[in-house]
Amino acid sequence: MNYKIEKLKDVAQVITGKTPSTSNPLFYGGNISFISPADLNNSTIGKTKITLTEIGAKQVPLLPKNSVLVSCIGNLGKVGILDKSACFNQQINALVFDESKILPKYGFYFSLTLQKALEKAASKTVIPIVNKSKFSDLEISYPDLPTQTKIAQILDKADQIRQKRKKAIELADEFLRSLFLEMFGDPVVNPKGWEVEKLVNLSVAKPTYGAGASAISYNHKFRYIRITDILENGTLNNDKKSAEIDEKEIEKYLLNDGDILFARSGATVGKTFLFTDKIEKSIYAGYLIRFQINKNKVLPEYIFNFTKTAAYQSWVKSHMKTVAQPNINAQQYSDLEIIIPPMEIQIKFVEIVNKIEKYKENLGKQVQFSDELFNSLSQQYFTKAE
């Protein structure tokens, strides 16, 4: 199979995004998607958190359907493909492929392999950046159009398998949120009239901030949990790191079964993670706050699932300070009010949660297998020109 190698700028129009003025309310809240890196999930881009009006969209580049988007500032290499026209911000470079050379779906799947090249090309600053010029000079290898079609069809099928598994996990999470409301009611309304307690009074100790140590390669002695390691579904990613920390300090930050971590700063403020004894020995980083839950008063699984409710998300939005970046401190989290149902009802809830988590764990293994299959196929097709 013969592959050609060209620079991205020679096979596609490369466009950098832009953000309309946030001080003009007439630009926002319409029907046109406005994409940021948070909306890029290495798949077709769905509903976005921010939308623009037609007036707002006229202030920035509007991409056509089938454009491929790649994040080039911060979290490098996140990718998406459009199923309709949309606008996007300056953290993203977009590729509008010349379809006489490269099919958009082939270009999308190839773009998923660009992360290492982007990291190599990135500026050595606090936040990694790959500017338009460097991005445009990255190379793409491609065969003839009929072969591209076959490759895209095979990868489509492999991707559909893994996306179905991931969707099943999302549905399980939705079920748990619905179950919480059914068993306990809306925490804001507290329809059952249960006791309300502040989070600090449900803990065995005052909240503590994590270590300020630098992350290093995983040493198999302990894991260093950072904000970026915590996924939206409350699990950890596979990017294991340890910390450059004095051994005498480790005990201070060592996590125990039932501890809950709260993100205190940045775009993920309010995100939570429940540590259990199924997880390896771990300490936690400085942008996280630990609450050690008193299991005689409330079950940690109940608290953790409370943080998945709309009521909690609303509380986060109303309490975060936005001077330089969103922030919620330990005192604010301590004052978070939580309804406390009778222990027997909490136990029934947790029994169901454990069954669902077991189901999700099995699904996770299937997702891992389907990811490995997809990556194996990608490596097979996209390394032939090397």
Short mmCIF file of C-alpha atoms in Angstrom, two decimals:
data_model
loop_
_atom_site.label_atom_id
_atom_site.label_comp_id
_atom_site.label_asym_id
_atom_site.label_seq_id
_atom_site.Cartn_x
_atom_site.Cartn_y
_atom_site.Cartn_z
CA MET A 1 0.00 0.00 0.00
CA ASN A 2 1.49 3.33 -1.07
CA TYR A 3 1.23 6.29 1.31
CA LYS A 4 2.00 9.92 0.57
CA ILE A 5 3.37 12.24 3.25
CA GLU A 6 2.51 15.94 3.24
CA LYS A 7 2.24 18.79 5.69
CA LEU A 8 -1.23 19.52 7.06
CA LYS A 9 -1.21 22.96 5.43
CA ASP A 10 -0.82 21.29 2.01
CA VAL A 11 -3.87 19.05 2.36
CA ALA A 12 -6.21 21.23 4.44
CA GLN A 13 -7.16 24.78 5.27
CA VAL A 14 -5.86 25.40 8.80
CA ILE A 15 -7.97 27.81 10.85
CA THR A 16 -7.46 29.04 14.42
CA GLY A 17 -10.55 29.79 16.48
CA LYS A 18 -11.58 32.99 18.20
CA THR A 19 -13.86 33.99 21.08
CA PRO A 20 -16.48 36.74 20.65
CA SER A 21 -16.44 39.46 23.28
CA THR A 22 -17.85 37.96 26.48
CA SER A 23 -19.05 41.40 27.58
CA ASN A 24 -21.72 41.48 24.86
CA PRO A 25 -24.75 39.36 25.85
CA LEU A 26 -26.15 39.61 22.31
CA PHE A 27 -23.40 37.25 21.12
CA TYR A 28 -24.32 34.31 23.36
CA GLY A 29 -27.22 31.93 23.96
CA GLY A 30 -28.29 31.16 20.40
CA ASN A 31 -28.43 27.94 18.39
CA ILE A 32 -24.88 27.87 17.02
CA SER A 33 -22.42 25.62 18.85
CA PHE A 34 -19.30 27.29 20.27
CA ILE A 35 -16.60 24.69 20.88
CA SER A 36 -13.86 24.71 23.52
CA PRO A 37 -11.41 21.89 24.36
CA ALA A 38 -13.87 20.69 27.01
CA ASP A 39 -16.24 19.73 24.18
CA LEU A 40 -13.64 17.61 22.36
CA ASN A 41 -14.01 13.93 23.27
CA ASN A 42 -12.24 12.25 20.33
CA SER A 43 -15.58 11.67 18.62
CA THR A 44 -18.32 13.54 16.79
CA ILE A 45 -18.99 16.78 18.67
CA GLY A 46 -22.41 16.83 20.28
CA LYS A 47 -24.12 19.49 22.37
CA THR A 48 -21.73 22.20 23.57
CA LYS A 49 -21.75 24.03 26.90
CA ILE A 50 -21.72 27.42 25.18
CA THR A 51 -23.71 28.57 22.15
CA LEU A 52 -23.66 31.69 20.00
CA THR A 53 -26.32 33.77 18.31
CA GLU A 54 -26.09 34.52 14.59
CA ILE A 55 -24.68 37.95 15.50
CA GLY A 56 -22.05 36.34 17.74
CA ALA A 57 -21.10 33.80 15.07
CA LYS A 58 -20.36 36.63 12.62
CA GLN A 59 -17.56 37.84 14.91
CA VAL A 60 -15.53 34.62 14.56
CA PRO A 61 -14.70 31.87 12.03
CA LEU A 62 -17.62 29.54 11.21
CA LEU A 63 -16.52 26.02 10.29
CA PRO A 64 -18.38 23.78 7.83
CA LYS A 65 -19.65 20.28 8.55
CA ASN A 66 -16.89 17.59 8.58
CA SER A 67 -14.22 19.97 9.86
CA VAL A 68 -11.75 18.33 12.25
CA LEU A 69 -10.80 20.21 15.44
CA VAL A 70 -7.61 19.68 17.48
CA SER A 71 -6.82 21.29 20.86
CA CYS A 72 -3.43 23.01 20.71
CA ILE A 73 -3.26 24.89 24.03
CA GLY A 74 -3.22 23.22 27.44
CA ASN A 75 -4.58 19.70 27.05
CA LEU A 76 -2.96 18.93 23.70
CA GLY A 77 -4.35 16.52 21.12
CA LYS A 78 -8.04 16.30 22.01
CA VAL A 79 -9.94 15.87 18.75
CA GLY A 80 -13.47 16.21 17.40
CA ILE A 81 -15.29 16.21 14.07
CA LEU A 82 -18.33 18.33 13.21
CA ASP A 83 -21.67 16.96 12.03
CA LYS A 84 -22.89 20.54 11.49
CA SER A 85 -21.35 23.99 11.13
CA ALA A 86 -20.00 25.55 14.35
CA CYS A 87 -17.64 28.14 15.84
CA PHE A 88 -14.67 27.44 18.13
CA ASN A 89 -12.24 29.20 20.45
CA GLN A 90 -8.57 30.15 20.14
CA GLN A 91 -7.31 27.05 21.95
CA ILE A 92 -8.22 24.98 18.91
CA ASN A 93 -6.89 24.67 15.37
CA ALA A 94 -9.30 23.31 12.78
CA LEU A 95 -8.66 21.36 9.58
CA VAL A 96 -10.95 21.71 6.58
CA PHE A 97 -9.57 18.97 4.37
CA ASP A 98 -9.17 19.12 0.61
CA GLU A 99 -11.41 16.14 -0.15
CA SER A 100 -9.66 15.46 -3.44
CA LYS A 101 -6.73 14.36 -1.24
CA ILE A 102 -8.08 13.37 2.17
CA LEU A 103 -11.51 12.27 3.33
CA PRO A 104 -12.62 14.09 6.53
CA LYS A 105 -13.25 10.86 8.46
CA TYR A 106 -9.78 9.55 7.56
CA GLY A 107 -8.31 12.91 8.58
CA PHE A 108 -10.22 12.73 11.87
CA TYR A 109 -8.89 9.27 12.72
CA PHE A 110 -5.36 10.26 11.73
CA SER A 111 -5.60 13.36 13.95
CA LEU A 112 -6.21 11.10 16.96
CA THR A 113 -2.57 9.96 16.58
CA LEU A 114 -1.09 13.49 16.71
CA GLN A 115 -0.69 13.90 20.47
CA LYS A 116 2.99 12.92 20.67
CA ALA A 117 3.86 15.14 17.71
CA LEU A 118 2.00 18.03 19.35
CA GLU A 119 3.80 17.54 22.66
CA LYS A 120 7.12 17.55 20.83
CA ALA A 121 6.23 20.74 18.93
CA ALA A 122 4.81 22.56 21.97
CA SER A 123 6.47 25.64 23.45
CA LYS A 124 8.24 25.02 26.75
CA THR A 125 5.95 27.22 28.83
CA VAL A 126 3.80 26.57 31.91
CA ILE A 127 0.87 25.90 29.59
CA PRO A 128 1.92 23.93 26.48
CA ILE A 129 1.08 25.74 23.22
CA VAL A 130 1.35 24.68 19.59
CA ASN A 131 0.76 27.73 17.41
CA LYS A 132 -0.88 27.67 13.99
CA SER A 133 2.43 27.74 12.13
CA LYS A 134 3.88 24.72 13.96
CA PHE A 135 0.58 22.86 13.73
CA SER A 136 0.36 23.50 10.00
CA ASP A 137 3.83 21.99 9.50
CA LEU A 138 2.91 18.66 11.13
CA GLU A 139 2.85 15.79 8.63
CA ILE A 140 0.04 13.47 7.64
CA SER A 141 0.44 10.17 5.79
CA TYR A 142 -2.36 8.97 3.53
CA PRO A 143 -3.14 6.37 0.85
CA ASP A 144 -5.51 6.73 -2.14
CA LEU A 145 -9.15 7.70 -1.54
CA PRO A 146 -10.67 4.18 -1.92
CA THR A 147 -8.23 2.86 0.70
CA GLN A 148 -9.01 5.80 2.99
CA THR A 149 -12.71 4.90 2.70
CA LYS A 150 -12.03 1.29 3.73
CA ILE A 151 -9.85 2.37 6.68
CA ALA A 152 -12.47 4.87 7.87
CA GLN A 153 -15.24 2.24 7.63
CA ILE A 154 -13.25 -0.30 9.68
CA LEU A 155 -12.34 2.28 12.33
CA ASP A 156 -15.96 3.49 12.40
CA LYS A 157 -17.11 -0.02 13.33
CA ALA A 158 -14.41 -0.40 15.98
CA ASP A 159 -15.26 3.04 17.39
CA GLN A 160 -19.00 2.27 17.49
CA ILE A 161 -18.29 -0.76 19.68
CA ARG A 162 -16.35 1.24 22.27
CA GLN A 163 -18.77 4.19 22.18
CA LYS A 164 -21.70 1.84 22.94
CA ARG A 165 -19.85 0.51 25.99
CA LYS A 166 -19.08 4.06 27.17
CA LYS A 167 -22.72 5.07 26.64
CA ALA A 168 -23.82 2.14 28.81
CA ILE A 169 -21.61 3.46 31.63
CA GLU A 170 -23.15 6.94 31.22
CA LEU A 171 -26.65 5.43 31.44
CA ALA A 172 -25.66 3.61 34.65
CA ASP A 173 -24.50 6.93 36.13
CA GLU A 174 -27.80 8.55 35.09
CA PHE A 175 -29.67 5.72 36.81
CA LEU A 176 -27.78 6.38 40.07
CA ARG A 177 -28.63 10.09 39.91
CA SER A 178 -32.31 9.24 39.39
CA LEU A 179 -32.22 6.67 42.18
CA PHE A 180 -30.76 9.25 44.58
CA LEU A 181 -33.64 11.64 43.89
CA GLU A 182 -36.21 8.86 44.15
CA MET A 183 -34.95 7.63 47.52
CA PHE A 184 -33.97 10.94 49.13
CA GLY A 185 -35.82 13.66 47.21
CA ASP A 186 -34.40 16.95 45.97
CA PRO A 187 -31.73 18.04 48.51
CA VAL A 188 -32.76 21.68 48.06
CA VAL A 189 -36.41 21.05 48.96
CA ASN A 190 -35.76 18.22 51.48
CA PRO A 191 -39.35 16.94 51.07
CA LYS A 192 -38.94 14.24 53.74
CA GLY A 193 -37.85 16.77 56.35
CA TRP A 194 -34.62 15.01 57.28
CA GLU A 195 -31.89 16.48 59.45
CA VAL A 196 -29.46 18.83 57.69
CA GLU A 197 -25.77 18.96 58.64
CA LYS A 198 -22.72 20.85 57.43
CA LEU A 199 -20.08 18.71 55.75
CA VAL A 200 -17.48 19.56 58.38
CA ASN A 201 -19.75 18.12 61.09
CA LEU A 202 -19.94 14.87 59.14
CA SER A 203 -16.16 14.49 59.16
CA VAL A 204 -13.80 13.05 61.78
CA ALA A 205 -11.27 15.85 61.25
CA LYS A 206 -10.95 19.30 59.71
CA PRO A 207 -10.51 19.37 55.91
CA THR A 208 -6.92 19.33 54.66
CA TYR A 209 -5.18 20.51 51.51
CA GLY A 210 -3.02 18.11 49.51
CA ALA A 211 0.72 18.06 48.88
CA GLY A 212 2.37 20.73 46.76
CA ALA A 213 4.91 18.26 45.40
CA SER A 214 5.84 17.83 41.75
CA ALA A 215 4.64 14.73 39.94
CA ILE A 216 7.27 12.19 38.88
CA SER A 217 7.24 8.84 37.11
CA TYR A 218 5.19 6.18 38.90
CA ASN A 219 7.43 4.39 41.45
CA HIS A 220 5.01 1.53 42.32
CA LYS A 221 5.15 2.60 45.99
CA PHE A 222 2.23 5.02 45.95
CA ARG A 223 0.06 6.92 43.48
CA TYR A 224 -0.15 10.72 43.42
CA ILE A 225 -3.75 11.74 42.67
CA ARG A 226 -4.10 15.10 40.94
CA ILE A 227 -7.17 17.00 39.67
CA THR A 228 -6.32 15.98 36.11
CA ASP A 229 -6.39 12.28 37.09
CA ILE A 230 -10.06 12.42 38.13
CA LEU A 231 -12.46 11.72 35.27
CA GLU A 232 -15.96 13.16 34.98
CA ASN A 233 -17.49 9.82 36.05
CA GLY A 234 -15.54 9.89 39.32
CA THR A 235 -12.92 7.31 38.40
CA LEU A 236 -9.16 7.72 37.84
CA ASN A 237 -7.39 7.79 34.49
CA ASN A 238 -4.51 5.45 33.63
CA ASP A 239 -1.80 8.14 33.76
CA LYS A 240 -0.26 7.02 37.05
CA LYS A 241 2.27 9.32 38.72
CA SER A 242 4.08 9.44 42.03
CA ALA A 243 5.27 12.56 43.90
CA GLU A 244 8.67 14.03 44.63
CA ILE A 245 8.12 14.14 48.38
CA ASP A 246 10.01 13.34 51.58
CA GLU A 247 9.00 9.92 52.93
CA LYS A 248 8.27 11.50 56.32
CA GLU A 249 5.57 13.62 54.65
CA ILE A 250 3.74 10.75 52.92
CA GLU A 251 1.73 9.72 55.99
CA LYS A 252 0.26 13.23 56.22
CA TYR A 253 -1.34 12.94 52.79
CA LEU A 254 -2.11 9.23 52.76
CA LEU A 255 -5.73 8.54 51.76
CA ASN A 256 -7.99 6.20 53.73
CA ASP A 257 -11.08 4.23 52.71
CA GLY A 258 -14.06 6.60 52.51
CA ASP A 259 -12.10 9.85 52.12
CA ILE A 260 -13.64 12.26 49.61
CA LEU A 261 -11.54 14.71 47.59
CA PHE A 262 -12.96 18.03 46.37
CA ALA A 263 -11.35 20.06 43.58
CA ARG A 264 -10.78 23.58 44.87
CA SER A 265 -9.53 25.51 41.85
CA GLY A 266 -9.63 25.81 38.09
CA ALA A 267 -12.13 24.72 35.45
CA THR A 268 -12.89 21.52 37.38
CA VAL A 269 -13.73 23.20 40.69
CA GLY A 270 -16.37 21.14 42.52
CA LYS A 271 -15.31 17.82 41.00
CA THR A 272 -15.19 15.02 43.56
CA PHE A 273 -13.52 11.64 44.04
CA LEU A 274 -14.29 8.87 46.54
CA PHE A 275 -11.24 6.91 47.64
CA THR A 276 -11.79 3.24 48.58
CA ASP A 277 -9.52 0.48 49.81
CA LYS A 278 -9.80 -1.16 46.37
CA ILE A 279 -7.44 1.54 45.10
CA GLU A 280 -3.70 1.27 45.63
CA LYS A 281 -1.86 3.27 48.31
CA SER A 282 -2.28 6.94 47.33
CA ILE A 283 -1.63 10.53 48.38
CA TYR A 284 -3.32 13.61 46.95
CA ALA A 285 -2.16 16.88 45.36
CA GLY A 286 -2.50 20.48 46.48
CA TYR A 287 -5.46 21.54 44.34
CA LEU A 288 -7.60 18.96 46.15
CA ILE A 289 -9.20 19.17 49.61
CA ARG A 290 -9.77 16.02 51.69
CA PHE A 291 -12.75 15.36 53.94
CA GLN A 292 -12.52 12.26 56.15
CA ILE A 293 -16.13 11.14 56.49
CA ASN A 294 -17.47 9.94 59.84
CA LYS A 295 -19.08 6.62 58.85
CA ASN A 296 -21.06 6.50 62.09
CA LYS A 297 -23.03 9.53 60.92
CA VAL A 298 -23.18 9.14 57.15
CA LEU A 299 -21.90 6.75 54.48
CA PRO A 300 -19.20 8.15 52.15
CA GLU A 301 -20.98 6.67 49.11
CA TYR A 302 -24.06 8.71 50.02
CA ILE A 303 -22.02 11.94 50.23
CA PHE A 304 -20.24 11.17 46.96
CA ASN A 305 -23.51 10.56 45.11
CA PHE A 306 -24.93 13.74 46.63
CA THR A 307 -22.14 15.58 44.78
CA LYS A 308 -23.54 14.23 41.50
CA THR A 309 -26.90 15.95 41.96
CA ALA A 310 -28.08 19.14 40.26
CA ALA A 311 -28.44 20.67 43.73
CA TYR A 312 -24.72 20.26 44.41
CA GLN A 313 -23.75 21.58 40.97
CA SER A 314 -25.92 24.63 41.59
CA TRP A 315 -24.21 25.14 44.96
CA VAL A 316 -20.79 25.00 43.27
CA LYS A 317 -21.77 27.66 40.72
CA SER A 318 -23.11 29.98 43.40
CA HIS A 319 -20.10 29.64 45.72
CA MET A 320 -17.05 29.65 43.47
CA LYS A 321 -14.99 32.83 43.46
CA THR A 322 -13.75 33.96 40.05
CA VAL A 323 -10.96 36.47 40.61
CA ALA A 324 -8.33 34.90 38.36
CA GLN A 325 -9.93 31.46 38.12
CA PRO A 326 -12.84 29.62 39.77
CA ASN A 327 -12.11 28.68 43.39
CA ILE A 328 -13.88 27.16 46.41
CA ASN A 329 -11.87 26.98 49.64
CA ALA A 330 -11.97 24.53 52.53
CA GLN A 331 -14.16 26.77 54.69
CA GLN A 332 -16.79 27.03 51.96
CA TYR A 333 -16.83 23.27 51.45
CA SER A 334 -17.06 22.82 55.23
CA ASP A 335 -20.26 24.87 55.26
CA LEU A 336 -21.90 22.78 52.50
CA GLU A 337 -25.26 21.63 53.91
CA ILE A 338 -26.32 18.04 53.29
CA ILE A 339 -29.57 16.24 54.18
CA ILE A 340 -28.98 13.15 56.33
CA PRO A 341 -31.47 10.28 55.80
CA PRO A 342 -31.76 7.46 58.34
CA MET A 343 -28.80 5.07 58.19
CA GLU A 344 -30.95 2.08 57.13
CA ILE A 345 -32.06 3.96 53.99
CA GLN A 346 -28.49 4.98 53.24
CA ILE A 347 -27.42 1.33 53.52
CA LYS A 348 -30.14 0.23 51.06
CA PHE A 349 -28.99 2.91 48.64
CA VAL A 350 -25.33 1.89 48.92
CA GLU A 351 -26.22 -1.78 48.34
CA ILE A 352 -27.73 -0.80 44.99
CA VAL A 353 -24.80 1.52 44.24
CA ASN A 354 -22.35 -1.34 44.80
CA LYS A 355 -24.25 -3.56 42.34
CA ILE A 356 -24.25 -0.80 39.73
CA GLU A 357 -20.54 -0.13 40.33
CA LYS A 358 -19.82 -3.83 39.80
CA TYR A 359 -21.74 -3.65 36.51
CA LYS A 360 -19.80 -0.52 35.54
CA GLU A 361 -16.53 -2.23 36.42
CA ASN A 362 -17.33 -5.05 33.98
CA LEU A 363 -18.29 -2.50 31.34
CA GLY A 364 -15.02 -0.69 32.00
CA LYS A 365 -13.08 -3.86 31.19
CA GLN A 366 -15.02 -4.14 27.92
CA VAL A 367 -14.26 -0.49 27.15
CA GLN A 368 -10.56 -1.11 27.81
CA PHE A 369 -10.59 -4.10 25.45
CA SER A 370 -12.41 -2.15 22.71
CA ASP A 371 -10.00 0.78 23.16
CA GLU A 372 -7.07 -1.59 22.74
CA LEU A 373 -8.65 -3.01 19.59
CA PHE A 374 -9.22 0.47 18.17
CA ASN A 375 -5.68 1.59 19.01
CA SER A 376 -4.22 -1.56 17.49
CA LEU A 377 -6.07 -0.94 14.23
CA SER A 378 -5.04 2.72 14.22
CA GLN A 379 -1.40 1.79 14.73
CA GLN A 380 -1.66 -0.73 11.91
CA TYR A 381 -3.04 1.81 9.43
CA PHE A 382 -1.24 4.99 10.45
CA THR A 383 2.31 3.71 10.91
CA LYS A 384 2.63 2.06 7.49
CA ALA A 385 4.20 5.16 5.99
CA GLU A 386 6.88 5.47 8.68
#
